[in-house]
Coordinates of C-alpha atoms in Angstrom, one line a residue:
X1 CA -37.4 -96.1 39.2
X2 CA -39.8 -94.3 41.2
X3 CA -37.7 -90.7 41.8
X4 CA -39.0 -90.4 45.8
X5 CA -35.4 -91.4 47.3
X6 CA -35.7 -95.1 46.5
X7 CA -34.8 -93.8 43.1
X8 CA -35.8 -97.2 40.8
X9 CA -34.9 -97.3 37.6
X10 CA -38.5 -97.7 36.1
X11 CA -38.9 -97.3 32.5
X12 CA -41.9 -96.5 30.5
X13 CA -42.1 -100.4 29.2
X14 CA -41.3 -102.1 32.1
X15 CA -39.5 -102.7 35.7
X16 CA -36.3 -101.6 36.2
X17 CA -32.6 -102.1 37.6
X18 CA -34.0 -100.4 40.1
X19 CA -37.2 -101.5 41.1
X20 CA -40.3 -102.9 40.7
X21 CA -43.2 -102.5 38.2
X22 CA -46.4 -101.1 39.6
X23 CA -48.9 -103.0 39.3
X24 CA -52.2 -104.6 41.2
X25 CA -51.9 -106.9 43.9
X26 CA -51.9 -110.5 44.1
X27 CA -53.1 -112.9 46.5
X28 CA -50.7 -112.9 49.4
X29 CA -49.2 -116.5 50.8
X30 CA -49.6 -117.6 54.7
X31 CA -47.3 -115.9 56.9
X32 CA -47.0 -113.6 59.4
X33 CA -45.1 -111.2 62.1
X34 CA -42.1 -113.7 63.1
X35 CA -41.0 -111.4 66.0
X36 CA -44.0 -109.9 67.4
X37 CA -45.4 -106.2 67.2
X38 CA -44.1 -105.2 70.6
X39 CA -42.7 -101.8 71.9
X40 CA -42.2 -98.7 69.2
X41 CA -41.6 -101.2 66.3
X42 CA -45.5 -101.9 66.7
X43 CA -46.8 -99.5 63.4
X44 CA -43.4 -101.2 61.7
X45 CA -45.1 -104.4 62.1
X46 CA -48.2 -103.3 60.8
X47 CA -46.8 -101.7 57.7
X48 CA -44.6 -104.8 57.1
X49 CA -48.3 -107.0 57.2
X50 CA -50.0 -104.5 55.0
X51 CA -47.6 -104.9 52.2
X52 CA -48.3 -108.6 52.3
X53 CA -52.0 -108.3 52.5
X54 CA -51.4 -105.8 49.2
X55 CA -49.5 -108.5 47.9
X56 CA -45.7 -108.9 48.4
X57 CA -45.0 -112.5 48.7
X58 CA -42.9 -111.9 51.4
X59 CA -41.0 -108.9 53.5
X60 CA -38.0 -109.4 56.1
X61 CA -36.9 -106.1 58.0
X62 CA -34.2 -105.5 60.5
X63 CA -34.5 -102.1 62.5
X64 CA -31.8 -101.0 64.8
X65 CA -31.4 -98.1 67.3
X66 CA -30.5 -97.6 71.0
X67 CA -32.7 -99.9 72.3
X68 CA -31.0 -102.7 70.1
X69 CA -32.0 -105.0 67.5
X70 CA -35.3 -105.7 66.3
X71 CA -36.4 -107.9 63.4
X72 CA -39.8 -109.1 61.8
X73 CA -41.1 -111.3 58.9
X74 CA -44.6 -111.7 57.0
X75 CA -45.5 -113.4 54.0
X76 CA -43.6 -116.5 52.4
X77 CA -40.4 -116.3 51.1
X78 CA -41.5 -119.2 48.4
X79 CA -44.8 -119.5 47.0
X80 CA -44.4 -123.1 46.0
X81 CA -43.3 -124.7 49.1
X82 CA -44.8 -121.8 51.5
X83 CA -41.6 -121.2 53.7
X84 CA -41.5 -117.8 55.2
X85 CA -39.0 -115.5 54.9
X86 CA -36.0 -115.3 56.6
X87 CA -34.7 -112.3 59.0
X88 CA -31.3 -113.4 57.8
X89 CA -32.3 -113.8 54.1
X90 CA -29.9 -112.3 51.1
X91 CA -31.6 -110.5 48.4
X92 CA -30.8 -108.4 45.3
X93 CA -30.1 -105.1 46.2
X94 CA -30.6 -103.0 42.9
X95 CA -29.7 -99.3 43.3
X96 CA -28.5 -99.4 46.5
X97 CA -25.1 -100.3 44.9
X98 CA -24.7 -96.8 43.6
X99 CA -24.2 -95.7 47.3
X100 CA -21.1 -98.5 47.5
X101 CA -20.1 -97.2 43.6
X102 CA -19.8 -93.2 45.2
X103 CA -17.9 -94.4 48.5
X104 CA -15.2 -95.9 46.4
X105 CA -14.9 -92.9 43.9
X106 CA -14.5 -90.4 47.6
X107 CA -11.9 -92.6 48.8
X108 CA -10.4 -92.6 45.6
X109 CA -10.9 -89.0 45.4
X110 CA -9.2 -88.6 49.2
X111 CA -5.8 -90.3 48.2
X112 CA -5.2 -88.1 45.3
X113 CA -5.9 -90.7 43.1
X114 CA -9.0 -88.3 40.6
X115 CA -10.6 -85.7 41.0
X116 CA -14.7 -85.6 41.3
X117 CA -14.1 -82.3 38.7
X118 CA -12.7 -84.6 36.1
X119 CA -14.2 -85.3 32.8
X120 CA -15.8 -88.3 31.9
X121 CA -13.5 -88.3 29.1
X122 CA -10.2 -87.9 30.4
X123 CA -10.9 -91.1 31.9
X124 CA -13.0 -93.0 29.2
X125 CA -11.6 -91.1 25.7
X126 CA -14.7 -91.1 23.3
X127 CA -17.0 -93.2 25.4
X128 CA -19.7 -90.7 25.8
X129 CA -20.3 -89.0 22.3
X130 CA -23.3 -89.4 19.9
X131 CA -26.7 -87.5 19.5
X132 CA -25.6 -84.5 22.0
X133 CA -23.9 -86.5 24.6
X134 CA -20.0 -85.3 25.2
X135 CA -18.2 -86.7 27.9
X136 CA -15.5 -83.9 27.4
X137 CA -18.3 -81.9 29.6
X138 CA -19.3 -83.7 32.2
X139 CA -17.3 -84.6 35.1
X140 CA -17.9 -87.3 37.4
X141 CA -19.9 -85.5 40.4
X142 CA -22.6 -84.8 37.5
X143 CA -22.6 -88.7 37.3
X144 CA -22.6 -89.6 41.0
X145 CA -25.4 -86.6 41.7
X146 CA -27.7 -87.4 38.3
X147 CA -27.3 -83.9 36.8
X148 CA -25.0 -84.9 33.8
X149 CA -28.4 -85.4 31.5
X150 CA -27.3 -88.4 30.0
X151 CA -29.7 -90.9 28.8
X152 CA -30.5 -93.9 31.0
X153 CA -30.4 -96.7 29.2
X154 CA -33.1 -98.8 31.2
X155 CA -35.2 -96.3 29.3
X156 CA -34.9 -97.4 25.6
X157 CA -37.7 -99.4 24.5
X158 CA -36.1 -102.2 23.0
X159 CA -34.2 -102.4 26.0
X160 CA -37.4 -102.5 28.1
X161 CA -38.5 -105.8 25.4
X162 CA -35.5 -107.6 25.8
X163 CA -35.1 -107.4 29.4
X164 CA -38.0 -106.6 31.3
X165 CA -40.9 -108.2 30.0
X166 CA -41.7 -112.1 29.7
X167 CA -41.0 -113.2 26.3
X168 CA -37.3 -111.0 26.7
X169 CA -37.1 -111.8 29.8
X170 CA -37.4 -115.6 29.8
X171 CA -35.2 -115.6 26.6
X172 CA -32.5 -113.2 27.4
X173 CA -32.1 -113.3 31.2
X174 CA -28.8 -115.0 31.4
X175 CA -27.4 -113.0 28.8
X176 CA -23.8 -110.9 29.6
X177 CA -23.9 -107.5 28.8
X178 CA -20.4 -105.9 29.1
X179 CA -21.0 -101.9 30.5
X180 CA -20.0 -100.4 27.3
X181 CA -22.7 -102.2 25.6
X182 CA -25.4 -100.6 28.4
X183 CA -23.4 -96.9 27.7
X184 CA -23.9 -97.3 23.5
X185 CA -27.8 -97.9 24.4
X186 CA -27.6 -94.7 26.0
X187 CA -26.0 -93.0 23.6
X188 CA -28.3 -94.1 20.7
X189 CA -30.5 -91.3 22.5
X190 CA -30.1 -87.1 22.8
X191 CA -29.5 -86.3 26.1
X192 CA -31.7 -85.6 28.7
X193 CA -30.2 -81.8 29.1
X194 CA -27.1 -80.1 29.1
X195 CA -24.9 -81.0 31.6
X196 CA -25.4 -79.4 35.0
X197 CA -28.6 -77.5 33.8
X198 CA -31.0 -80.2 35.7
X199 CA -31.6 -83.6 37.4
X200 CA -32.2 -87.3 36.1
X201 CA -32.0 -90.5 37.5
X202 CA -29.8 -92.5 35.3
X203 CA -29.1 -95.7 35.4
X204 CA -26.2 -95.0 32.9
X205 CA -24.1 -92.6 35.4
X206 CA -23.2 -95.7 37.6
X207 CA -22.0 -97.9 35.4
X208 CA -19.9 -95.1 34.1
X209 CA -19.1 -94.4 37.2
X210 CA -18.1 -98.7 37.9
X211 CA -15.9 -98.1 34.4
X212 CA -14.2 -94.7 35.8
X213 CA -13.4 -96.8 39.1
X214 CA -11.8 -99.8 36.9
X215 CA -9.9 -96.8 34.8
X216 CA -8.1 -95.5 38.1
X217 CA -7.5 -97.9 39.6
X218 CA -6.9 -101.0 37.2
X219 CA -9.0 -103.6 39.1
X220 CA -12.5 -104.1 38.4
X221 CA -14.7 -102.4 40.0
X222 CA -16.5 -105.1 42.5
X223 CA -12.7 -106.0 43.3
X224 CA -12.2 -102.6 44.9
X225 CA -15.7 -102.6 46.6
X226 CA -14.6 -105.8 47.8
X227 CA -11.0 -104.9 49.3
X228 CA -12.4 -101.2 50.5
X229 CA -15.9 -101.7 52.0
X230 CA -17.0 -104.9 52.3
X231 CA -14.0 -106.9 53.6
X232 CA -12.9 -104.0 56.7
X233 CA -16.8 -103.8 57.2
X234 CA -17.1 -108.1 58.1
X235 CA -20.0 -108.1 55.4
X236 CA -20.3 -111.6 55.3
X237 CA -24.0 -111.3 53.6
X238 CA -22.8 -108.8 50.9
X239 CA -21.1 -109.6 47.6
X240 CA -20.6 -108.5 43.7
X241 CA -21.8 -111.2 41.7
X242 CA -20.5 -110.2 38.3
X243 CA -22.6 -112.8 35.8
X244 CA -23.2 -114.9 38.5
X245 CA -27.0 -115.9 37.9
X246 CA -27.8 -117.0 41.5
X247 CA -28.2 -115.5 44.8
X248 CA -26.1 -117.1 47.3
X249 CA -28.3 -118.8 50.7
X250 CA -30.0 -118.1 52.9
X251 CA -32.3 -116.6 50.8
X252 CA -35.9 -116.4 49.5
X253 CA -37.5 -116.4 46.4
X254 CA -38.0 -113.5 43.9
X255 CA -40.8 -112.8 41.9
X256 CA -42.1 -110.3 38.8
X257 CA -44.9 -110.2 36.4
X258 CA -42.7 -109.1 33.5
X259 CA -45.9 -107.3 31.8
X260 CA -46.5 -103.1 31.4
X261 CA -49.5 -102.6 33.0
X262 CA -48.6 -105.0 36.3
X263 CA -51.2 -107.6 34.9
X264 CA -50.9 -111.9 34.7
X265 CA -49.1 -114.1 36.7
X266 CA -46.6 -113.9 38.9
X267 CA -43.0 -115.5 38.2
X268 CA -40.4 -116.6 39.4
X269 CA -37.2 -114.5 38.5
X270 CA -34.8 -115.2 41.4
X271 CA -31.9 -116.5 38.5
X272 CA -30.9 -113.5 36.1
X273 CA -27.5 -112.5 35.2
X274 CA -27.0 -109.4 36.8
X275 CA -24.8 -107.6 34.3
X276 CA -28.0 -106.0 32.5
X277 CA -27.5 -104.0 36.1
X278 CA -23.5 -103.7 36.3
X279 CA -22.3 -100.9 38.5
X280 CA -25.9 -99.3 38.6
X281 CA -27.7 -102.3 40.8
X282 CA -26.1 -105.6 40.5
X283 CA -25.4 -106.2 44.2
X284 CA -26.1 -108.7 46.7
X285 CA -26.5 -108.5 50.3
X286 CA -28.8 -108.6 53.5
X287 CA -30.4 -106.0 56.1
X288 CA -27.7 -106.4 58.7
X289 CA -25.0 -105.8 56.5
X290 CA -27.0 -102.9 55.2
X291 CA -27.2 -101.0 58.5
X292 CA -23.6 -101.6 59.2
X293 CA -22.8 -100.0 56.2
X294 CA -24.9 -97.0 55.9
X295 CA -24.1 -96.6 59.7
X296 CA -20.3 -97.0 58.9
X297 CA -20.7 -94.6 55.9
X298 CA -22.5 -91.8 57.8
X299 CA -20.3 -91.9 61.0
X300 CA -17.0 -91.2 59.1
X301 CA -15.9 -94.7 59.0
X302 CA -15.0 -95.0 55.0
X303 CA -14.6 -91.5 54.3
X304 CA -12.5 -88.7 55.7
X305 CA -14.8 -85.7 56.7
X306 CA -14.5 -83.9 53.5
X307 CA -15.6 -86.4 51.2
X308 CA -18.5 -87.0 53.9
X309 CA -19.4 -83.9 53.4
X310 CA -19.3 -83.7 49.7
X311 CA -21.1 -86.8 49.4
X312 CA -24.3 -85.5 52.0
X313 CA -24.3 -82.4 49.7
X314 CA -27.5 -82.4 48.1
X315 CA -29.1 -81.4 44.8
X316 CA -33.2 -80.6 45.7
X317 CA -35.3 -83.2 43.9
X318 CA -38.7 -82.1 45.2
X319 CA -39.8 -80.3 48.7
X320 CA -38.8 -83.7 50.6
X321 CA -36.0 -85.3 48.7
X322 CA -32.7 -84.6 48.3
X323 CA -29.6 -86.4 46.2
X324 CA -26.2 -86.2 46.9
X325 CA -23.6 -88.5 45.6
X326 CA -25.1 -92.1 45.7
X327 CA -27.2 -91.0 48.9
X328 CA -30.4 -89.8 49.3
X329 CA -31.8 -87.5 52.2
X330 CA -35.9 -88.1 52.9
X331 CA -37.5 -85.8 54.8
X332 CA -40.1 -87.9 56.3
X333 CA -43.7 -86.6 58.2
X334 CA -42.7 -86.1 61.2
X335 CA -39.4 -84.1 60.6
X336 CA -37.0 -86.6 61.1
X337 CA -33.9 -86.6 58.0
X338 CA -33.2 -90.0 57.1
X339 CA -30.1 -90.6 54.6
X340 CA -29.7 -93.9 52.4
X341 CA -31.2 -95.6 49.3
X342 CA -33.4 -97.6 47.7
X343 CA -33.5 -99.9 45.1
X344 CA -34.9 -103.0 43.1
X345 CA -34.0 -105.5 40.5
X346 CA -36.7 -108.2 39.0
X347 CA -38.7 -109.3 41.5
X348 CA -36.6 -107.7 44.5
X349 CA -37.5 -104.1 46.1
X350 CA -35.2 -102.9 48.8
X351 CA -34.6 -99.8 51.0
X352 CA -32.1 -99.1 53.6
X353 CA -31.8 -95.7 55.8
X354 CA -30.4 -94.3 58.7
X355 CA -30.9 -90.7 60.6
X356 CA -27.2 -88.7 60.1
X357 CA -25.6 -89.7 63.3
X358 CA -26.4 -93.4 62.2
X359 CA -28.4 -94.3 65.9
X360 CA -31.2 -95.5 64.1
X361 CA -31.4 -98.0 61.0
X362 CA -33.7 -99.8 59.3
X363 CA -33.2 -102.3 56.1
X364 CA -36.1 -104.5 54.6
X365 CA -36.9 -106.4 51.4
X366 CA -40.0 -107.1 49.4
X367 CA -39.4 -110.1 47.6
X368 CA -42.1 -109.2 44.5
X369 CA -41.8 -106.0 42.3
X370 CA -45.4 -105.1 41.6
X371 CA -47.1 -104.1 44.9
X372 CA -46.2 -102.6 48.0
X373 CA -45.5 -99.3 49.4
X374 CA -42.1 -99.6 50.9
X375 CA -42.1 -95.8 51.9
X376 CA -45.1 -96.8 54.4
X377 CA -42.5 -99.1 56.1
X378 CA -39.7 -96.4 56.4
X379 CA -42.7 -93.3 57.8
X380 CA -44.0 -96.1 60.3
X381 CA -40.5 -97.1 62.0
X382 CA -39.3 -93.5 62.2
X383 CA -42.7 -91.8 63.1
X384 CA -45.0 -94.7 64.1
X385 CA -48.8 -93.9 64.9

């Protein structure tokens, strides 16, 4: 996972939960700008086309501010049949889940129900122990804000072979992995650093953080995302698919090359079983419902102002980039703060961000994990020419 704010989960052998593999382009499909590059969406437009003509199959984008709604499409959504892509589409959403994961934790931590100054192991006795890891010293903030130093399991090799690249891939893509069997890969590694004494993406601290919610609370933990964020938010596009190997319509496509180096043919990956993600990027959903959330998140509407506040407090990843509990902060080139996250799963690369007082949101999708440069996209709808 690239660690600019879209945070993928990229591992040295291949694409991650979180995103996709970098690689050359392809040939892009027919397809173009479904809405028309009108008004201060113009440089959107363009970015959206470039990405195609780099190669992403397809894009769809949904910006929103106080001029209203504004959507656009380019490329195909399949490559077969040559349909284009959909502004309505669903797509895999990767790591933006993590941002769902942390706003149950807050609310859980808001009723009294744990504190984010627990340990891991009061909550999951002996989970985290093996080759330096010790969950009786890490609490779960350090999970939600990456600075507990424990291993992410996308990064093990064999992993990486079994999951990520085409002979795994093909043969092992609708296996079920329970959580605990993605948290021993992690612990079959040292550590990354004590905890508290630096900064990691892992992969591994979400679907902790999934098992911690299922601990408290005693439902699972898409049940509770369910019941406290997506039902009183009316996302009708957005769901927790568990082992289900399909993305539910209308929806496009997905597509990966499953190789290191980004080279050989494209394929088509749309039908995985999602629980080699879990709690770290399993999710399912579509732009609109991602600005309602993010907006809904940053205006106070899931979290008292405390927990807001805890959640928006940042640990410095580099000059620009911030990470507080399951959000990121961007500061982008012309000085405007945007808050959100990124994410990608095999052959699907997503972003969603909004500025703080959640006027202005955008949400797209590259359906293809080895080209594009969806930080181009974000830069060109919040600073244009």
């Amino acid at each position: 996972m690239r660690k600019r704010m879209r945070t993928t989960a990229v591992t040295a052998v291949a694409v991650a939960l979180s995103a996709a593999l970098a690689a050359p382009a392809v040939a892009a499909g027919p397809g173009g700008d479904r809405t028309g590059d009108t008004g201060d969406h113009r440089a959107t437009a363009r970015a959206v086309r470039a990405a195609v003509e780099g190669g992403v199959p397809g894009v769809t984008l949904r910006a929103e501010d106080r001029r209203g709604v504004w959507t656009t499409t380019a490329g195909v959504g399949n490559l077969r049949t040559e349909r284009p892509r959909s502004p309505h589409d669903r797509y895999r959403v990767g790591s933006i889940t993590k941002t769902f994961v942390a706003t149950v934790l807050l609310q859980l931590e808001a009723e009294g129900r744990l504190s984010l100054d627990d340990t891991v192991d009061s909550w999951l006795p002996g989970l985290v122990t093996g080759n330096g890891h010790d969950g009786t010293r890490i609490t779960v903030r350090q999970l939600l804000n990456h600075t507990s130093g424990i291993f992410d399991y996308t990064a093990d090799e064999n992993f990486g072979r079994t999951y990520f690249l085409e002979e795994g891939f093909f043969e092992h893509r609708y296996d079920t992995l329970a959580p605990e069997d993605l948290v021993r890969v992690a612990m079959s590694h040292e550590p990354d650093f004590a905890p508290g004494a630096g900064w990691n993406y892992s992969n591994t601290n979400y679907v902790l953080a999934g098992l911690v919610i299922e601990k408290s609370t005693g439902r699972p933990y898409g049940e509770e995302i369910r019941r406290r964020v997506i039902a009183p938010l009316h996302l009708t596009g957005t769901s927790v698919p568990g082992t289900r190997t399909g993305v539910p319509g209308p929806s496009s496509r997905a597509y990966g090359k499953l190789t290191e180096d980004g080279s050989g043919p494209v394929h088509d990956v749309t039908r995985l079983n999602p629980s080699m993600a879990s709690s770290a990027g399993e999710m399912i959903s579509d732009s609109k419902d991602l600005n309602r959330f993010y907006r809904a998140l940053l205006t106070g509407r899931l979290l008292p102002g405390e927990q807001l506040e805890e959640m928006t407090d940042t640990v410095a990843v580099n000059d620009r980039n911030g990470y507080g509990l399951g959000l990121m902060s961007t500061e982008l080139s012309c000085g405007v703060t945007v808050w959100g996250h990124g994410g990608g799963i095999h052959g699907s690369t997503s972003d969603a961000v909004t500025t703080r007082d959640g006027r202005h949101s955008v949400a797209f999708n590259f359906n293809g994990d080895w080209a594009g440069d969806p930080e181009a996209v974000i830069e060109a709808e919040y600073c244009g020419d």
